[in-house]
Each structure stands twice: as C-alpha cells, then as structure tokens.
PDB file of C-alpha atoms in Angstrom:
ATOM      1  CA  MET A   1      16.609 -33.597 -28.375  1.00  0.00           C
ATOM      2  CA  ARG A   2      16.023 -31.136 -31.233  1.00  0.00           C
ATOM      3  CA  THR A   3      16.499 -33.964 -33.729  1.00  0.00           C
ATOM      4  CA  MET A   4      13.799 -36.001 -31.958  1.00  0.00           C
ATOM      5  CA  ILE A   5      11.385 -33.066 -32.010  1.00  0.00           C
ATOM      6  CA  ALA A   6      12.058 -32.387 -35.698  1.00  0.00           C
ATOM      7  CA  ALA A   7      11.540 -36.080 -36.515  1.00  0.00           C
ATOM      8  CA  ALA A   8       8.270 -36.170 -34.557  1.00  0.00           C
ATOM      9  CA  LEU A   9       7.005 -33.050 -36.328  1.00  0.00           C
ATOM     10  CA  ALA A  10       7.884 -34.559 -39.705  1.00  0.00           C
ATOM     11  CA  VAL A  11       5.885 -37.704 -38.920  1.00  0.00           C
ATOM     12  CA  PHE A  12       2.764 -35.718 -38.028  1.00  0.00           C
ATOM     13  CA  ALA A  13       3.182 -33.022 -40.671  1.00  0.00           C
ATOM     14  CA  VAL A  14       0.109 -32.223 -42.739  1.00  0.00           C
ATOM     15  CA  PRO A  15       0.604 -31.427 -46.426  1.00  0.00           C
ATOM     16  CA  ALA A  16       0.966 -27.684 -46.850  1.00  0.00           C
ATOM     17  CA  LEU A  17      -2.213 -25.976 -48.020  1.00  0.00           C
ATOM     18  CA  ALA A  18      -1.274 -22.568 -46.699  1.00  0.00           C
ATOM     19  CA  ALA A  19      -3.594 -19.588 -46.617  1.00  0.00           C
ATOM     20  CA  THR A  20      -3.015 -17.119 -49.430  1.00  0.00           C
ATOM     21  CA  PRO A  21      -1.720 -13.596 -48.756  1.00  0.00           C
ATOM     22  CA  ALA A  22      -5.238 -12.266 -49.538  1.00  0.00           C
ATOM     23  CA  GLU A  23      -6.810 -14.576 -46.938  1.00  0.00           C
ATOM     24  CA  LEU A  24      -4.263 -13.505 -44.312  1.00  0.00           C
ATOM     25  CA  GLU A  25      -4.806  -9.832 -45.183  1.00  0.00           C
ATOM     26  CA  VAL A  26      -8.441 -10.231 -44.130  1.00  0.00           C
ATOM     27  CA  VAL A  27      -7.280 -11.416 -40.703  1.00  0.00           C
ATOM     28  CA  ALA A  28      -4.759  -8.557 -40.406  1.00  0.00           C
ATOM     29  CA  ARG A  29      -7.491  -5.929 -40.978  1.00  0.00           C
ATOM     30  CA  GLU A  30      -8.602  -6.344 -37.376  1.00  0.00           C
ATOM     31  CA  GLN A  31      -5.157  -5.742 -35.850  1.00  0.00           C
ATOM     32  CA  GLY A  32      -4.741  -2.914 -33.339  1.00  0.00           C
ATOM     33  CA  VAL A  33      -6.653  -1.272 -30.505  1.00  0.00           C
ATOM     34  CA  TRP A  34     -10.271  -0.369 -31.230  1.00  0.00           C
ATOM     35  CA  ASP A  35     -12.648   1.821 -29.232  1.00  0.00           C
ATOM     36  CA  ALA A  36     -16.162   0.414 -29.222  1.00  0.00           C
ATOM     37  CA  GLU A  37     -19.545   2.165 -29.117  1.00  0.00           C
ATOM     38  CA  ILE A  38     -21.981  -0.602 -28.181  1.00  0.00           C
ATOM     39  CA  THR A  39     -25.750  -0.630 -28.703  1.00  0.00           C
ATOM     40  CA  PHE A  40     -27.983  -3.305 -27.209  1.00  0.00           C
ATOM     41  CA  PRO A  41     -31.252  -3.010 -29.150  1.00  0.00           C
ATOM     42  CA  SER A  42     -34.306  -3.053 -26.904  1.00  0.00           C
ATOM     43  CA  GLN A  43     -36.440  -6.170 -27.175  1.00  0.00           C
ATOM     44  CA  GLU A  44     -39.442  -4.301 -25.745  1.00  0.00           C
ATOM     45  CA  PRO A  45     -41.404  -1.725 -27.787  1.00  0.00           C
ATOM     46  CA  GLY A  46     -41.045   1.775 -26.370  1.00  0.00           C
ATOM     47  CA  LYS A  47     -38.084   0.854 -24.184  1.00  0.00           C
ATOM     48  CA  PRO A  48     -34.825   2.619 -25.114  1.00  0.00           C
ATOM     49  CA  ASP A  49     -31.774   0.775 -26.396  1.00  0.00           C
ATOM     50  CA  GLY A  50     -28.910   0.124 -23.999  1.00  0.00           C
ATOM     51  CA  HIS A  51     -25.518   1.689 -24.623  1.00  0.00           C
ATOM     52  CA  ALA A  52     -21.984   1.068 -23.433  1.00  0.00           C
ATOM     53  CA  ARG A  53     -18.384   1.671 -24.396  1.00  0.00           C
ATOM     54  CA  GLY A  54     -15.610  -0.825 -24.641  1.00  0.00           C
ATOM     55  CA  VAL A  55     -12.141  -1.574 -25.936  1.00  0.00           C
ATOM     56  CA  GLN A  56     -10.936  -4.410 -28.138  1.00  0.00           C
ATOM     57  CA  GLU A  57      -7.220  -5.194 -28.323  1.00  0.00           C
ATOM     58  CA  ASN A  58      -6.357  -7.382 -31.305  1.00  0.00           C
ATOM     59  CA  GLU A  59      -2.988  -9.003 -31.882  1.00  0.00           C
ATOM     60  CA  LEU A  60      -1.778 -11.091 -34.814  1.00  0.00           C
ATOM     61  CA  ARG A  61      -0.218 -14.339 -33.607  1.00  0.00           C
ATOM     62  CA  SER A  62       1.540 -17.384 -35.068  1.00  0.00           C
ATOM     63  CA  GLY A  63       3.201 -15.650 -37.979  1.00  0.00           C
ATOM     64  CA  GLY A  64       0.153 -13.549 -38.870  1.00  0.00           C
ATOM     65  CA  MET A  65      -2.142 -16.538 -39.327  1.00  0.00           C
ATOM     66  CA  TRP A  66      -4.378 -16.041 -36.281  1.00  0.00           C
ATOM     67  CA  MET A  67      -5.929 -13.052 -34.559  1.00  0.00           C
ATOM     68  CA  LEU A  68      -6.180 -12.915 -30.778  1.00  0.00           C
ATOM     69  CA  ASN A  69      -9.086 -10.681 -29.641  1.00  0.00           C
ATOM     70  CA  ARG A  70      -9.450  -9.312 -26.118  1.00  0.00           C
ATOM     71  CA  PHE A  71     -12.612  -7.298 -25.444  1.00  0.00           C
ATOM     72  CA  SER A  72     -13.850  -5.506 -22.333  1.00  0.00           C
ATOM     73  CA  VAL A  73     -16.788  -3.229 -21.574  1.00  0.00           C
ATOM     74  CA  GLU A  74     -16.167  -0.138 -19.429  1.00  0.00           C
ATOM     75  CA  GLY A  75     -17.722  -0.158 -15.983  1.00  0.00           C
ATOM     76  CA  THR A  76     -18.564  -3.870 -16.113  1.00  0.00           C
ATOM     77  CA  PRO A  77     -16.752  -7.102 -15.270  1.00  0.00           C
ATOM     78  CA  TYR A  78     -17.321  -8.316 -18.855  1.00  0.00           C
ATOM     79  CA  GLN A  79     -14.308  -9.852 -20.596  1.00  0.00           C
ATOM     80  CA  GLY A  80     -14.313 -11.755 -23.875  1.00  0.00           C
ATOM     81  CA  THR A  81     -11.485 -13.528 -25.678  1.00  0.00           C
ATOM     82  CA  GLY A  82     -11.389 -14.940 -29.183  1.00  0.00           C
ATOM     83  CA  VAL A  83      -9.043 -16.509 -31.685  1.00  0.00           C
ATOM     84  CA  TRP A  84      -9.831 -16.638 -35.384  1.00  0.00           C
ATOM     85  CA  GLY A  85      -8.183 -17.022 -38.765  1.00  0.00           C
ATOM     86  CA  PHE A  86      -8.369 -18.786 -42.102  1.00  0.00           C
ATOM     87  CA  ASP A  87      -8.883 -22.554 -41.793  1.00  0.00           C
ATOM     88  CA  ARG A  88      -7.171 -24.228 -44.737  1.00  0.00           C
ATOM     89  CA  THR A  89      -9.133 -27.452 -44.238  1.00  0.00           C
ATOM     90  CA  THR A  90     -12.546 -25.804 -44.696  1.00  0.00           C
ATOM     91  CA  GLY A  91     -11.561 -22.893 -46.925  1.00  0.00           C
ATOM     92  CA  ARG A  92     -13.404 -20.543 -44.553  1.00  0.00           C
ATOM     93  CA  TYR A  93     -12.610 -18.358 -41.579  1.00  0.00           C
ATOM     94  CA  ARG A  94     -13.060 -20.129 -38.263  1.00  0.00           C
ATOM     95  CA  GLY A  95     -12.919 -18.889 -34.717  1.00  0.00           C
ATOM     96  CA  ILE A  96     -13.751 -19.450 -31.106  1.00  0.00           C
ATOM     97  CA  TRP A  97     -15.063 -16.982 -28.542  1.00  0.00           C
ATOM     98  CA  VAL A  98     -15.341 -17.242 -24.786  1.00  0.00           C
ATOM     99  CA  ASP A  99     -16.567 -14.715 -22.241  1.00  0.00           C
ATOM    100  CA  ASN A 100     -17.763 -14.523 -18.674  1.00  0.00           C
ATOM    101  CA  ASN A 101     -21.421 -14.066 -19.704  1.00  0.00           C
ATOM    102  CA  ASP A 102     -22.084 -17.246 -21.687  1.00  0.00           C
ATOM    103  CA  GLN A 103     -19.527 -19.484 -19.932  1.00  0.00           C
ATOM    104  CA  GLN A 104     -19.250 -21.734 -22.989  1.00  0.00           C
ATOM    105  CA  ILE A 105     -17.088 -21.907 -26.090  1.00  0.00           C
ATOM    106  CA  ARG A 106     -18.728 -20.472 -29.195  1.00  0.00           C
ATOM    107  CA  PHE A 107     -17.506 -21.869 -32.512  1.00  0.00           C
ATOM    108  CA  ASP A 108     -17.799 -19.429 -35.415  1.00  0.00           C
ATOM    109  CA  ASP A 109     -17.793 -20.140 -39.133  1.00  0.00           C
ATOM    110  CA  GLY A 110     -17.106 -17.198 -41.445  1.00  0.00           C
ATOM    111  CA  ARG A 111     -16.949 -16.159 -45.058  1.00  0.00           C
ATOM    112  CA  TRP A 112     -15.361 -13.062 -46.584  1.00  0.00           C
ATOM    113  CA  ASP A 113     -17.029 -10.942 -49.251  1.00  0.00           C
ATOM    114  CA  PRO A 114     -14.352  -8.775 -50.899  1.00  0.00           C
ATOM    115  CA  GLU A 115     -16.956  -6.711 -52.790  1.00  0.00           C
ATOM    116  CA  THR A 116     -18.534  -5.401 -49.563  1.00  0.00           C
ATOM    117  CA  ASN A 117     -15.495  -5.798 -47.254  1.00  0.00           C
ATOM    118  CA  THR A 118     -17.673  -7.875 -44.947  1.00  0.00           C
ATOM    119  CA  LEU A 119     -17.055 -10.986 -42.879  1.00  0.00           C
ATOM    120  CA  THR A 120     -20.247 -12.948 -42.230  1.00  0.00           C
ATOM    121  CA  TRP A 121     -20.177 -15.348 -39.302  1.00  0.00           C
ATOM    122  CA  THR A 122     -22.616 -18.020 -38.145  1.00  0.00           C
ATOM    123  CA  ALA A 123     -22.664 -19.881 -34.844  1.00  0.00           C
ATOM    124  CA  ASP A 124     -24.945 -22.376 -33.082  1.00  0.00           C
ATOM    125  CA  LEU A 125     -25.082 -21.831 -29.330  1.00  0.00           C
ATOM    126  CA  PRO A 126     -26.362 -24.638 -27.102  1.00  0.00           C
ATOM    127  CA  GLN A 127     -29.016 -23.390 -24.692  1.00  0.00           C
ATOM    128  CA  PRO A 128     -29.826 -24.754 -21.213  1.00  0.00           C
ATOM    129  CA  ASP A 129     -33.068 -26.310 -22.524  1.00  0.00           C
ATOM    130  CA  GLY A 130     -31.129 -28.422 -25.061  1.00  0.00           C
ATOM    131  CA  ARG A 131     -32.055 -26.323 -28.084  1.00  0.00           C
ATOM    132  CA  HIS A 132     -29.584 -24.313 -30.145  1.00  0.00           C
ATOM    133  CA  LEU A 133     -29.646 -20.583 -30.820  1.00  0.00           C
ATOM    134  CA  ARG A 134     -28.336 -19.769 -34.295  1.00  0.00           C
ATOM    135  CA  THR A 135     -26.653 -16.403 -34.679  1.00  0.00           C
ATOM    136  CA  LEU A 136     -25.654 -14.436 -37.744  1.00  0.00           C
ATOM    137  CA  THR A 137     -23.014 -11.755 -37.416  1.00  0.00           C
ATOM    138  CA  THR A 138     -21.653  -9.356 -39.987  1.00  0.00           C
ATOM    139  CA  GLU A 139     -18.510  -7.336 -39.612  1.00  0.00           C
ATOM    140  CA  GLU A 140     -18.127  -4.612 -42.233  1.00  0.00           C
ATOM    141  CA  PHE A 141     -14.732  -2.947 -42.636  1.00  0.00           C
ATOM    142  CA  LYS A 142     -14.351   0.687 -43.795  1.00  0.00           C
ATOM    143  CA  ASP A 143     -10.820   2.048 -43.388  1.00  0.00           C
ATOM    144  CA  ASN A 144     -10.249   2.612 -39.641  1.00  0.00           C
ATOM    145  CA  LYS A 145     -13.833   1.770 -38.743  1.00  0.00           C
ATOM    146  CA  ARG A 146     -15.776  -1.456 -38.634  1.00  0.00           C
ATOM    147  CA  VAL A 147     -19.370  -2.230 -37.766  1.00  0.00           C
ATOM    148  CA  PHE A 148     -20.244  -5.487 -36.025  1.00  0.00           C
ATOM    149  CA  ARG A 149     -23.920  -6.538 -36.070  1.00  0.00           C
ATOM    150  CA  SER A 150     -25.223  -9.719 -34.474  1.00  0.00           C
ATOM    151  CA  VAL A 151     -28.726 -11.154 -34.658  1.00  0.00           C
ATOM    152  CA  ALA A 152     -30.412 -14.307 -33.410  1.00  0.00           C
ATOM    153  CA  LEU A 153     -32.163 -16.266 -36.153  1.00  0.00           C
ATOM    154  CA  THR A 154     -35.544 -17.369 -34.814  1.00  0.00           C
ATOM    155  CA  ARG A 155     -38.752 -18.751 -36.276  1.00  0.00           C
ATOM    156  CA  LYS A 156     -40.159 -15.250 -35.992  1.00  0.00           C
ATOM    157  CA  GLY A 157     -37.223 -13.737 -37.913  1.00  0.00           C
ATOM    158  CA  GLU A 158     -34.063 -11.918 -36.952  1.00  0.00           C
ATOM    159  CA  VAL A 159     -33.781 -10.590 -33.404  1.00  0.00           C
ATOM    160  CA  PRO A 160     -31.072  -7.911 -33.029  1.00  0.00           C
ATOM    161  CA  LEU A 161     -28.595  -8.735 -30.258  1.00  0.00           C
ATOM    162  CA  VAL A 162     -25.842  -6.126 -30.459  1.00  0.00           C
ATOM    163  CA  ILE A 163     -24.343  -3.492 -32.748  1.00  0.00           C
ATOM    164  CA  ILE A 164     -20.771  -2.405 -32.124  1.00  0.00           C
ATOM    165  CA  GLU A 165     -19.166   0.465 -33.984  1.00  0.00           C
ATOM    166  CA  PHE A 166     -15.399   0.124 -33.704  1.00  0.00           C
ATOM    167  CA  THR A 167     -12.902   2.922 -34.373  1.00  0.00           C
ATOM    168  CA  ARG A 168      -9.205   2.083 -34.587  1.00  0.00           C
ATOM    169  CA  ARG A 169      -7.058   4.153 -32.243  1.00  0.00           C
ATOM    170  CA  GLN A 170      -4.447   6.344 -33.869  1.00  0.00           C
ATOM    171  CA  GLY A 171      -1.051   4.667 -34.041  1.00  0.00           C
ATOM    172  CA  SER A 172      -2.327   1.143 -33.382  1.00  0.00           C
TER     173      SER A 172
END
C-alpha cells in the first residue's frame, strides 16, 4: 500500500520551488497567542469609535510553511479562521479567511516589505448586489507587537474598517 501511495505522489509531484528561509520566517513571525485591542472606526461624524478585545491563537502547520489563525472577540459569538503562507507559484503570500460574520471565503494576496516589516494584503469581497468590495490591509510587525489596519477602497477614498493592536503573550 505504501508503495502505491509513494508511486502516486511521484506521478503528481510538482517540481520543487520551495519557499526560502526568509519567506518562511515572515510566516513564523505571527506564531503564538496574541491579545487584541480592537477599534472599529466610526463611520458617522461625532459618533465614537467602537472598541473590543479579542484573542488570536496562531499555529505553524505543515512543516512551518503555513500559519493557522484562530481569532475570537470577547463577549461576542464572533469566530474567524485563516490559513496563509508563501505561495511558490505566485511568489507572494496568499491566504484565506472565513468567519461567522461574512459567511464567505475571503482570498487574500500579500506582499512583504522587509524595510518596514509590513505585510500588505489585498482582497476582493463579493457583495450581495453583485459588486466587489476591495480591501487593503497592512500588518506591521514590531517585536512582540503588531498593528493590523484594514480599509475599504471606494470611489470616495479609503474607508477605515478596523484597527487591531496585537500584543504577543509572554511565553507563547
């Protein structure tokens, strides 16, 4: 049986274009348990921003090639799950995200800037009216902190969606 499996894998094997150690190190930066201070910028002038706290548990999987994200917001039923890593076929970081708010799979496309320690992600989200909402997200890493900012790109400019300040828990 093992011989049959090995033979089948050899037939469908893709030439190795493995991620470099530097590309995998970017993925590993997110590993651990992170406490989240969440800000939902108000879309109405004079109305205060919304705030919440959450926890993100991130685990390297598949030999350190992929990150599994699990995110929850305290006091709410919100749960989000993502998988991301370096895609050797595109030469960029790619990921998916699902949660119980959007009830759809979001496909993310990312690029790393080593000078600013920032991942920049884009995504196109189908909307019920058939249009797409384009989002731009940056994730800036600074030691045991990272700041996640997401905006919607509209004809009127950028509309802030969420800012999350993550702090890595000690020992994680």
